[in-house]
Short mmCIF file of C-alpha atoms in Angstrom, two decimals:
data_model
loop_
_atom_site.label_atom_id
_atom_site.label_comp_id
_atom_site.label_asym_id
_atom_site.label_seq_id
_atom_site.Cartn_x
_atom_site.Cartn_y
_atom_site.Cartn_z
CA UNK A 17 72.86 118.51 69.11
CA UNK A 18 70.52 119.18 72.06
CA UNK A 19 68.43 116.35 73.51
CA UNK A 20 66.25 116.08 76.53
CA UNK A 21 67.00 112.25 76.89
CA UNK A 22 69.86 110.86 78.71
CA UNK A 23 72.29 108.52 77.03
CA UNK A 24 74.53 105.94 78.60
CA UNK A 25 78.17 104.74 77.94
CA UNK A 26 80.29 102.20 79.38
CA UNK A 27 83.05 103.36 81.78
CA UNK A 28 86.59 102.09 82.16
CA UNK A 29 85.46 99.53 84.76
CA UNK A 30 82.62 98.27 82.34
CA UNK A 31 79.76 100.15 84.38
CA UNK A 32 77.07 101.96 82.42
CA UNK A 33 77.62 105.70 83.25
CA UNK A 34 74.60 107.95 82.67
CA UNK A 35 75.42 110.83 80.40
CA UNK A 36 73.68 114.06 80.10
CA UNK A 37 72.82 115.73 76.84
CA UNK A 38 74.57 118.82 75.74
CA UNK A 39 72.99 122.21 76.80
CA UNK A 40 71.50 124.39 74.08
CA UNK A 41 74.03 126.47 72.13
CA UNK A 42 76.78 124.17 73.48
CA UNK A 43 78.62 124.05 69.95
CA UNK A 44 78.76 128.04 69.86
CA UNK A 45 80.04 128.25 73.54
CA UNK A 46 82.56 125.56 72.93
CA UNK A 47 84.01 127.64 69.93
CA UNK A 48 84.08 130.61 72.25
CA UNK A 49 85.96 128.66 74.85
CA UNK A 50 88.41 127.15 72.32
CA UNK A 51 89.16 130.71 71.17
CA UNK A 52 89.73 132.26 74.60
CA UNK A 53 91.91 129.13 75.66
CA UNK A 54 94.01 129.61 72.38
CA UNK A 55 94.41 133.30 73.22
CA UNK A 56 95.56 132.63 76.92
CA UNK A 57 98.22 130.05 75.58
CA UNK A 58 99.63 132.46 73.01
CA UNK A 59 99.47 135.61 74.93
CA UNK A 60 102.63 137.03 76.66
CA UNK A 61 103.12 137.13 80.26
CA UNK A 62 102.34 134.39 82.96
CA UNK A 63 99.40 132.07 82.24
CA UNK A 64 96.81 131.41 84.75
CA UNK A 65 96.23 127.65 85.44
CA UNK A 66 94.34 125.42 87.92
CA UNK A 67 95.44 122.06 88.92
CA UNK A 68 92.87 119.29 88.46
CA UNK A 69 93.30 115.60 90.11
CA UNK A 70 92.18 113.11 87.71
CA UNK A 71 92.82 109.52 87.30
CA UNK A 72 95.52 109.78 89.90
CA UNK A 73 97.34 112.31 87.93
CA UNK A 74 97.63 116.18 87.96
CA UNK A 75 96.45 118.11 84.92
CA UNK A 76 97.14 121.91 84.72
CA UNK A 77 94.17 123.67 82.88
CA UNK A 78 94.04 127.15 81.52
CA UNK A 79 91.95 129.78 83.32
CA UNK A 80 89.69 132.10 81.05
CA UNK A 81 86.90 134.54 81.73
CA UNK A 82 83.48 133.58 80.57
CA UNK A 83 80.14 135.32 80.55
CA UNK A 84 78.18 134.11 83.54
CA UNK A 85 74.82 134.12 81.39
CA UNK A 86 76.28 131.54 79.27
CA UNK A 87 77.46 129.07 82.02
CA UNK A 88 75.05 126.26 83.12
CA UNK A 89 74.57 124.83 86.65
CA UNK A 90 75.51 121.29 86.86
CA UNK A 91 72.53 119.02 87.43
CA UNK A 92 74.73 116.23 88.76
CA UNK A 93 76.57 118.23 91.19
CA UNK A 94 77.08 116.30 94.49
CA UNK A 95 76.32 119.31 96.55
CA UNK A 96 72.55 119.45 96.16
CA UNK A 97 72.01 115.73 95.28
CA UNK A 98 69.61 115.11 98.30
CA UNK A 99 68.22 118.57 98.21
CA UNK A 100 66.80 117.97 94.69
CA UNK A 101 64.08 115.91 96.40
CA UNK A 102 62.74 119.14 97.82
CA UNK A 103 60.12 119.40 95.03
CA UNK A 104 59.35 116.14 93.43
CA UNK A 105 57.91 117.69 90.20
CA UNK A 106 60.81 120.15 89.85
CA UNK A 107 63.22 117.21 90.38
CA UNK A 108 61.39 115.13 87.65
CA UNK A 109 61.55 118.10 85.16
CA UNK A 110 65.13 118.50 86.00
CA UNK A 111 65.84 114.97 85.29
CA UNK A 112 63.94 115.21 82.09
CA UNK A 113 65.41 118.58 80.71
CA UNK A 114 68.30 120.02 82.88
CA UNK A 115 68.97 122.95 80.65
CA UNK A 116 65.63 124.54 80.71
CA UNK A 117 65.14 127.92 82.30
CA UNK A 118 62.91 126.36 84.92
CA UNK A 119 65.21 123.48 85.79
CA UNK A 120 68.27 125.83 85.92
CA UNK A 121 66.38 128.30 88.21
CA UNK A 122 65.47 125.20 90.46
CA UNK A 123 69.36 124.43 90.84
CA UNK A 124 69.91 128.20 91.61
CA UNK A 125 67.28 128.12 94.21
CA UNK A 126 68.79 124.85 95.83
CA UNK A 127 72.24 126.27 95.78
CA UNK A 128 71.04 129.13 97.88
CA UNK A 129 68.97 127.00 100.31
CA UNK A 130 69.93 125.59 103.67
CA UNK A 131 71.10 121.92 103.23
CA UNK A 132 69.05 120.77 106.10
CA UNK A 133 65.94 122.88 105.61
CA UNK A 134 65.51 123.78 101.80
CA UNK A 135 62.63 126.20 102.76
CA UNK A 136 65.18 128.49 104.31
CA UNK A 137 68.09 130.40 102.78
CA UNK A 138 71.63 129.27 103.63
CA UNK A 139 73.65 131.49 106.06
CA UNK A 140 76.80 130.07 104.51
CA UNK A 141 75.43 131.26 101.05
CA UNK A 142 75.08 134.78 102.23
CA UNK A 143 78.48 134.59 103.80
CA UNK A 144 80.05 133.53 100.36
CA UNK A 145 78.12 136.43 98.68
CA UNK A 146 79.43 138.96 101.07
CA UNK A 147 83.02 137.71 100.75
CA UNK A 148 82.62 137.73 96.84
CA UNK A 149 81.21 141.28 97.18
CA UNK A 150 84.20 142.50 99.32
CA UNK A 151 87.15 140.71 98.03
CA UNK A 152 86.11 139.41 94.55
CA UNK A 153 86.67 135.89 93.18
CA UNK A 154 89.88 134.58 94.63
CA UNK A 155 89.84 131.10 93.26
CA UNK A 156 88.73 130.00 89.57
CA UNK A 157 85.74 127.64 88.93
CA UNK A 158 85.89 124.81 86.78
CA UNK A 159 83.94 124.06 83.52
CA UNK A 160 83.61 121.66 80.68
CA UNK A 161 84.23 122.54 77.09
CA UNK A 162 80.22 123.05 76.87
CA UNK A 163 80.15 125.46 79.75
CA UNK A 164 78.78 123.32 82.39
CA UNK A 165 80.11 124.19 85.99
CA UNK A 166 81.91 121.39 87.60
CA UNK A 167 83.22 123.40 90.41
CA UNK A 168 82.05 126.73 91.43
CA UNK A 169 78.18 126.33 91.01
CA UNK A 170 77.58 128.04 94.37
CA UNK A 171 79.88 130.88 93.45
CA UNK A 172 78.21 131.34 90.08
CA UNK A 173 74.90 131.71 91.84
CA UNK A 174 76.24 134.32 94.27
CA UNK A 175 78.01 136.21 91.66
CA UNK A 176 74.81 136.35 89.52
CA UNK A 177 73.01 137.80 92.57
CA UNK A 178 75.72 140.43 92.85
CA UNK A 179 75.11 141.38 89.14
CA UNK A 180 78.64 140.18 88.10
CA UNK A 181 78.83 139.69 84.44
CA UNK A 182 81.79 137.29 83.99
CA UNK A 183 83.52 134.42 85.93
CA UNK A 184 87.08 133.04 85.91
CA UNK A 185 87.06 129.28 85.31
CA UNK A 186 89.43 126.71 84.32
CA UNK A 187 88.54 124.56 81.36
CA UNK A 188 88.57 120.81 81.36
CA UNK A 189 89.79 118.84 78.43
CA UNK A 190 87.19 118.34 75.67
CA UNK A 191 87.53 114.56 76.00
CA UNK A 192 86.12 114.56 79.45
CA UNK A 193 83.07 112.23 79.96
CA UNK A 194 80.54 112.58 82.77
CA UNK A 195 82.28 109.88 84.59
CA UNK A 196 85.42 112.02 84.54
CA UNK A 197 83.47 115.12 85.45
CA UNK A 198 82.01 113.54 88.59
CA UNK A 199 85.39 112.10 89.55
CA UNK A 200 86.91 115.64 89.27
CA UNK A 201 84.24 117.19 91.39
CA UNK A 202 84.53 114.58 94.05
CA UNK A 203 88.26 114.94 94.30
CA UNK A 204 88.04 118.77 94.43
CA UNK A 205 85.50 118.42 97.32
CA UNK A 206 87.55 115.96 99.29
CA UNK A 207 90.67 118.02 99.47
CA UNK A 208 91.50 118.78 103.04
CA UNK A 209 91.71 122.54 102.47
CA UNK A 210 88.23 122.79 100.95
CA UNK A 211 86.25 125.39 102.68
CA UNK A 212 82.80 124.01 102.35
CA UNK A 213 81.90 120.49 102.82
CA UNK A 214 78.99 118.37 101.20
CA UNK A 215 75.96 117.90 103.46
CA UNK A 216 75.80 114.68 105.21
CA UNK A 217 73.33 112.94 102.94
CA UNK A 218 75.17 114.23 99.81
CA UNK A 219 78.46 112.87 101.08
CA UNK A 220 76.92 109.20 101.57
CA UNK A 221 75.26 109.53 98.22
CA UNK A 222 78.57 110.23 96.62
CA UNK A 223 80.01 106.99 98.33
CA UNK A 224 77.11 105.10 97.06
CA UNK A 225 77.81 106.25 93.42
CA UNK A 226 81.54 105.45 93.82
CA UNK A 227 80.63 101.97 94.84
CA UNK A 228 78.22 101.59 91.82
CA UNK A 229 81.20 102.45 89.64
CA UNK A 230 82.94 99.32 90.80
CA UNK A 231 85.34 100.82 93.47
CA UNK A 232 85.97 98.75 96.54
CA UNK A 233 85.21 99.73 100.12
CA UNK A 234 88.88 100.24 100.84
CA UNK A 235 89.35 102.43 97.81
CA UNK A 236 86.34 104.60 98.66
CA UNK A 237 87.49 104.79 102.32
CA UNK A 238 90.78 105.98 101.36
CA UNK A 239 89.29 108.72 98.84
CA UNK A 240 86.88 110.02 101.61
CA UNK A 241 89.62 109.82 104.22
CA UNK A 242 87.70 107.56 106.46
CA UNK A 243 88.05 104.08 107.98
CA UNK A 244 86.46 101.12 106.17
CA UNK A 245 83.96 100.46 109.06
CA UNK A 246 82.93 104.00 108.91
CA UNK A 247 82.20 103.47 105.11
CA UNK A 248 80.06 100.38 105.78
CA UNK A 249 78.27 102.32 108.45
CA UNK A 250 77.42 105.16 106.04
CA UNK A 251 76.32 102.59 103.59
CA UNK A 252 73.91 101.10 106.19
CA UNK A 253 72.50 104.33 107.10
CA UNK A 254 71.57 105.33 103.37
CA UNK A 255 70.09 101.91 102.93
CA UNK A 256 67.92 102.53 105.94
CA UNK A 257 67.05 105.95 104.87
CA UNK A 258 65.96 104.61 101.51
CA UNK A 259 63.81 101.89 103.10
CA UNK A 260 62.21 104.45 105.22
CA UNK A 261 61.38 106.59 102.32
CA UNK A 262 59.66 103.74 100.44
CA UNK A 263 57.79 102.73 103.59
CA UNK A 264 56.53 106.33 103.88
CA UNK A 265 54.97 106.24 100.32
CA UNK A 266 51.14 106.14 100.26
CA UNK A 267 48.81 105.17 97.49
CA UNK A 268 49.35 108.56 95.73
CA UNK A 269 53.00 108.18 95.86
CA UNK A 270 53.68 110.90 98.52
CA UNK A 271 56.63 109.89 100.59
CA UNK A 272 59.58 111.47 102.59
CA UNK A 273 62.54 112.78 100.89
CA UNK A 274 66.41 112.30 101.18
CA UNK A 275 66.61 115.90 102.42
CA UNK A 276 64.38 115.30 105.29
CA UNK A 277 67.17 113.32 106.98
CA UNK A 278 69.75 116.00 106.83
CA UNK A 279 70.77 117.12 110.43
CA UNK A 280 70.24 113.53 111.85
CA UNK A 281 73.81 112.32 111.18
CA UNK A 282 74.97 111.68 114.86
CA UNK A 283 71.64 110.07 115.86
CA UNK A 284 71.80 107.79 112.91
CA UNK A 285 75.33 106.78 113.57
CA UNK A 286 74.48 106.10 117.32
CA UNK A 287 71.42 103.93 116.09
CA UNK A 288 73.74 101.85 113.69
CA UNK A 289 76.34 101.23 116.45
CA UNK A 290 73.62 100.06 118.75
CA UNK A 291 71.87 97.87 116.17
CA UNK A 292 75.13 96.07 115.06
CA UNK A 293 75.99 95.40 118.83
CA UNK A 294 72.58 93.83 119.57
CA UNK A 295 71.82 92.18 116.24
CA UNK A 296 73.86 89.08 117.04
CA UNK A 297 72.65 88.89 120.51
CA UNK A 298 68.92 89.49 120.09
CA UNK A 299 67.68 90.11 116.53
CA UNK A 300 64.23 91.10 117.59
CA UNK A 301 65.55 93.46 120.23
CA UNK A 302 67.76 95.19 117.72
CA UNK A 303 64.67 95.50 115.35
CA UNK A 304 62.42 97.03 118.06
CA UNK A 305 64.87 99.39 119.10
CA UNK A 306 65.76 100.37 115.59
CA UNK A 307 62.22 101.06 114.89
CA UNK A 308 61.73 103.10 118.00
CA UNK A 309 64.86 105.09 117.60
CA UNK A 310 64.04 105.96 113.96
CA UNK A 311 60.59 107.11 115.04
CA UNK A 312 62.19 109.29 117.69
CA UNK A 313 64.55 110.83 115.22
CA UNK A 314 61.65 111.50 112.67
CA UNK A 315 59.85 113.27 115.61
CA UNK A 316 62.97 115.36 115.91
CA UNK A 317 63.99 114.27 119.51
CA UNK A 318 67.46 115.25 120.50
CA UNK A 319 70.48 113.02 120.65
CA UNK A 320 70.41 112.78 124.46
CA UNK A 321 66.59 112.01 124.50
CA UNK A 322 67.04 109.25 121.64
CA UNK A 323 69.73 107.55 123.74
CA UNK A 324 67.40 106.78 126.43
CA UNK A 325 65.50 104.34 123.89
CA UNK A 326 67.79 101.40 124.89
CA UNK A 327 67.87 97.89 126.26
CA UNK A 328 66.64 99.26 129.60
CA UNK A 329 63.95 101.01 127.96
CA UNK A 330 62.54 97.61 126.83
CA UNK A 331 63.25 95.88 130.14
CA UNK A 332 60.92 98.35 131.74
CA UNK A 333 58.26 97.76 129.20
CA UNK A 334 58.17 101.55 128.12
CA UNK A 335 57.82 100.35 124.55
CA UNK A 336 54.00 99.29 125.33
CA UNK A 337 53.24 102.99 126.06
CA UNK A 338 54.19 103.86 122.42
CA UNK A 339 51.91 101.42 120.83
CA UNK A 340 48.91 103.46 121.91
CA UNK A 341 50.26 106.01 119.08
CA UNK A 342 50.15 103.35 116.45
CA UNK A 343 47.35 101.27 114.75
CA UNK A 344 44.70 99.99 117.06
CA UNK A 345 45.11 96.21 117.94
CA UNK A 346 42.51 95.01 115.53
CA UNK A 347 44.26 96.92 112.65
CA UNK A 348 47.78 95.70 113.58
CA UNK A 349 49.22 92.83 111.37
CA UNK A 350 48.46 89.46 112.51
CA UNK A 351 51.06 87.45 114.36
CA UNK A 352 53.87 86.25 112.07
CA UNK A 353 54.35 82.38 111.59
CA UNK A 354 57.22 80.99 113.51
CA UNK A 355 59.27 80.55 110.51
CA UNK A 356 59.44 81.48 106.81
CA UNK A 357 60.60 79.06 104.05
CA UNK A 358 63.06 80.60 101.33
CA UNK A 359 61.59 79.81 97.98
CA UNK A 360 63.90 77.43 95.95
CA UNK A 361 66.09 76.52 98.94
CA UNK A 362 63.37 74.96 101.27
CA UNK A 363 65.40 76.52 104.31
CA UNK A 364 63.10 77.76 106.97
CA UNK A 365 64.49 80.81 108.98
CA UNK A 366 62.68 82.68 111.97
CA UNK A 367 60.20 85.42 111.06
CA UNK A 368 59.84 88.77 112.74
CA UNK A 369 57.93 88.57 115.97
CA UNK A 370 54.73 90.27 116.53
CA UNK A 371 56.54 92.73 118.72
CA UNK A 372 58.64 93.80 115.85
CA UNK A 373 55.56 93.78 113.53
CA UNK A 374 53.76 96.16 115.95
CA UNK A 375 56.69 98.58 116.14
CA UNK A 376 57.09 98.47 112.34
CA UNK A 377 53.44 99.25 111.85
CA UNK A 378 53.55 102.12 114.28
CA UNK A 379 56.70 103.47 112.54
CA UNK A 380 54.97 103.00 109.09
CA UNK A 381 51.96 105.15 110.25
CA UNK A 382 54.27 107.85 111.64
CA UNK A 383 56.51 107.91 108.30
CA UNK A 384 53.29 108.27 106.13
CA UNK A 385 51.88 111.03 108.50
CA UNK A 386 55.30 112.95 108.23
CA UNK A 387 55.22 112.58 104.47
CA UNK A 388 51.84 114.04 104.24
CA UNK A 389 52.86 116.92 106.56
CA UNK A 390 55.97 117.71 104.54
CA UNK A 391 54.50 117.16 101.14
CA UNK A 392 54.46 120.13 98.83
CA UNK A 393 51.46 118.88 96.70
CA UNK A 394 47.85 119.77 97.18
CA UNK A 395 46.19 117.28 94.90
CA UNK A 396 42.71 115.85 95.18
CA UNK A 397 43.86 113.17 97.72
CA UNK A 398 46.06 115.44 99.76
CA UNK A 399 44.43 118.69 100.92
CA UNK A 400 44.64 120.87 104.06
CA UNK A 401 42.32 118.50 106.04
CA UNK A 402 44.59 115.42 105.55
CA UNK A 403 47.57 117.64 106.59
CA UNK A 404 45.89 118.84 109.68
CA UNK A 405 44.86 115.23 110.54
CA UNK A 406 48.46 113.88 110.02
CA UNK A 407 49.93 116.98 112.01
CA UNK A 408 47.44 116.07 114.86
CA UNK A 409 48.67 112.44 114.80
CA UNK A 410 52.38 113.39 114.91
CA UNK A 411 51.79 115.84 117.87
CA UNK A 412 49.98 113.14 119.89
CA UNK A 413 52.68 110.67 118.98
CA UNK A 414 55.40 112.98 120.16
CA UNK A 415 53.69 113.60 123.48
CA UNK A 416 53.36 109.86 124.01
CA UNK A 417 57.05 109.35 123.13
CA UNK A 418 58.03 112.38 125.13
CA UNK A 419 56.16 110.83 128.31
CA UNK A 420 58.02 107.39 127.73
CA UNK A 421 61.43 109.03 127.12
CA UNK A 422 60.95 111.22 130.35
CA UNK A 423 60.17 107.97 132.24
CA UNK A 424 63.25 106.29 130.83
CA UNK A 425 65.32 109.33 131.81
CA UNK A 426 64.08 109.24 135.35
CA UNK A 427 64.90 105.40 135.64
CA UNK A 428 68.29 106.10 134.15
CA UNK A 429 69.08 108.80 136.77
CA UNK A 430 67.76 106.39 139.57
CA UNK A 431 70.04 103.70 138.46
CA UNK A 432 72.99 106.00 138.15
CA UNK A 433 72.29 107.15 141.87
CA UNK A 434 72.08 103.42 142.72
CA UNK A 435 75.40 102.74 141.07
CA UNK A 436 77.21 105.74 142.33
CA UNK A 437 78.37 104.58 145.64
CA UNK A 438 79.66 101.19 144.45
CA UNK A 439 81.35 102.99 141.44
CA UNK A 440 83.15 105.29 143.95
CA UNK A 441 84.14 102.31 146.25
CA UNK A 442 85.55 100.57 143.22
CA UNK A 443 87.59 103.57 142.10
CA UNK A 444 88.94 103.78 145.88
CA UNK A 445 89.82 100.16 145.70
CA UNK A 446 91.75 100.62 142.45
CA UNK A 447 93.62 103.52 144.06
CA UNK A 448 94.59 101.39 147.06
CA UNK A 449 95.77 98.65 144.79
CA UNK A 450 98.01 101.11 142.98
CA UNK A 451 99.04 102.56 146.56
CA UNK A 452 100.43 99.08 147.43
CA UNK A 453 102.57 99.02 144.12
CA UNK A 454 103.92 102.55 145.01
CA UNK A 455 104.45 101.59 148.52
CA UNK A 456 106.76 98.71 147.49
CA UNK A 457 108.70 100.97 145.01
CA UNK A 458 109.18 103.63 147.57
CA UNK A 459 110.50 101.27 150.15
CA UNK A 460 112.83 99.62 147.67
CA UNK A 461 114.32 102.92 146.71
CA UNK A 462 114.08 104.22 150.43
CA UNK A 463 112.12 107.25 149.21
CA UNK A 464 108.98 106.77 151.44
CA UNK A 465 107.89 109.71 153.62
CA UNK A 466 106.59 107.48 156.37
CA UNK A 467 105.14 110.42 158.45
CA UNK A 468 103.02 111.44 155.64
CA UNK A 469 102.06 108.02 154.90
CA UNK A 470 100.84 107.42 158.58
CA UNK A 471 98.70 110.59 158.31
CA UNK A 472 97.16 109.14 155.08
CA UNK A 473 96.28 105.83 156.91
CA UNK A 474 94.82 107.69 159.82
CA UNK A 475 92.73 109.57 157.26
CA UNK A 476 91.67 106.38 155.55
CA UNK A 477 90.61 104.69 158.85
CA UNK A 478 88.28 107.80 159.62
CA UNK A 479 86.67 107.51 156.14
CA UNK A 480 86.13 103.71 156.73
CA UNK A 481 84.58 104.29 159.99
CA UNK A 482 82.15 106.85 158.49
CA UNK A 483 81.47 104.39 155.64
CA UNK A 484 80.69 101.59 158.06
CA UNK A 485 78.30 103.79 160.05
CA UNK A 486 76.17 104.65 156.85
CA UNK A 487 76.42 101.27 155.24
CA UNK A 488 75.04 99.49 158.27
CA UNK A 489 71.92 101.62 158.73
CA UNK A 490 68.63 100.00 158.10
CA UNK A 491 70.15 96.63 156.90
CA UNK A 492 68.52 93.54 158.52
CA UNK A 493 70.60 91.12 156.81
CA UNK A 494 73.90 92.75 155.54
CA UNK A 495 76.03 90.99 152.84
CA UNK A 496 79.56 89.69 153.56
CA UNK A 497 81.19 92.83 152.47
CA UNK A 498 79.15 95.08 154.76
CA UNK A 499 79.21 92.53 157.60
CA UNK A 500 83.04 92.59 157.47
CA UNK A 501 83.17 96.43 157.35
CA UNK A 502 80.79 96.64 160.54
CA UNK A 503 82.95 94.00 162.27
CA UNK A 504 86.03 95.95 161.66
CA UNK A 505 84.38 99.05 163.21
CA UNK A 506 83.41 97.04 166.24
CA UNK A 507 87.02 95.79 166.67
CA UNK A 508 88.28 99.29 166.21
CA UNK A 509 85.97 100.42 168.88
CA UNK A 510 87.46 97.82 171.44
CA UNK A 511 90.84 98.92 170.84
#
């Protein structure tokens, strides 16, 4: 029976699994599917089947032709999980009634859209469509007994655009639950030979869902073919994104979306590595750099620009330039107390410093402004004027960040130039140390080319003389190393 409400059932691990209602005309389509499967099994010749990995076993299911018009896009597909937040109203309607024409049209739109910018059409979708038009459907999709697409949603959308009437699909066992369906889809996606990966946010959402089902980090890491530390990194990133989305919401509920963080994968990973490194040494410094880097990512600075926001950035006080883009001093949160008592335990722990509070206040304002600019709603509290003000604020903030990052870049280049000569000399010392070892071995084996070695030593003497001449210029009180080098030059000149 068709229903717009979700139901739940207990999975094999005791977790509650959310179940979707059956689509309209599910019973009628199920009968058609049973008939076609029976015909395929009794017909002569070679049967076409597709292999499905399920519960660490392989099942071979029959492939049949079904009318495309009767197949339903899967509302739970991981391929567009993050992109569903593109339109909050349509996402809510999709959650309430996934089989309505409007909800299915929204899924079709998202399957055609770019994962990183849902306002644009995905070039990979058009490439798939061209391939299907030229070569036809090579691999079958996968459906439930109710005609819900488990694998092949994007192909179905492309085939519909091409005007194709039917699609070859493998049929999953009738007993499959939604937990089984999600597991099969995930196993198909994670095959090494799969041609189109999930987008980054959808991938880490899938990891979160696997953890919610009670699977251990080791099991999930193995399934996704990553290291356990990478799994923990991805979970940290998703938790951070969810926190930012919550902080970006205003009184009217407008906020950023999961899809807004697609494309920031490498910058977020570098942020996590920096945060973990600094957290145990200086928690406040780690928090400040986290807020600053997240703000720079939100303002769409490149990976190389974001890298300039590091420990040296704070040492030079460049973060103070950025506070001008945040709330006025009188509007900033008051200084935090020196400690916070944990209720029920009576244990006092250090609270965030005023510097951390200032950076969070700055980032909160940026997050809310970005949410206003990217919002699709035009309600009474969110019109064009509000968007223009928010856009102007973001542009001013980006200019302020740009100036600070450029200053940090200049300082980094200067430090590099200062360290270049000592680094070169350190490399030369390492080469000479290796030369000593090579010289001993060559003499032991009586394989030393003494003439060539002598020529090389003469060249070294000339290089040291030139180094001494430059090292001694303009130094009133040279250090021990430079003084030794200059004395050696004087001695060399007397000989």
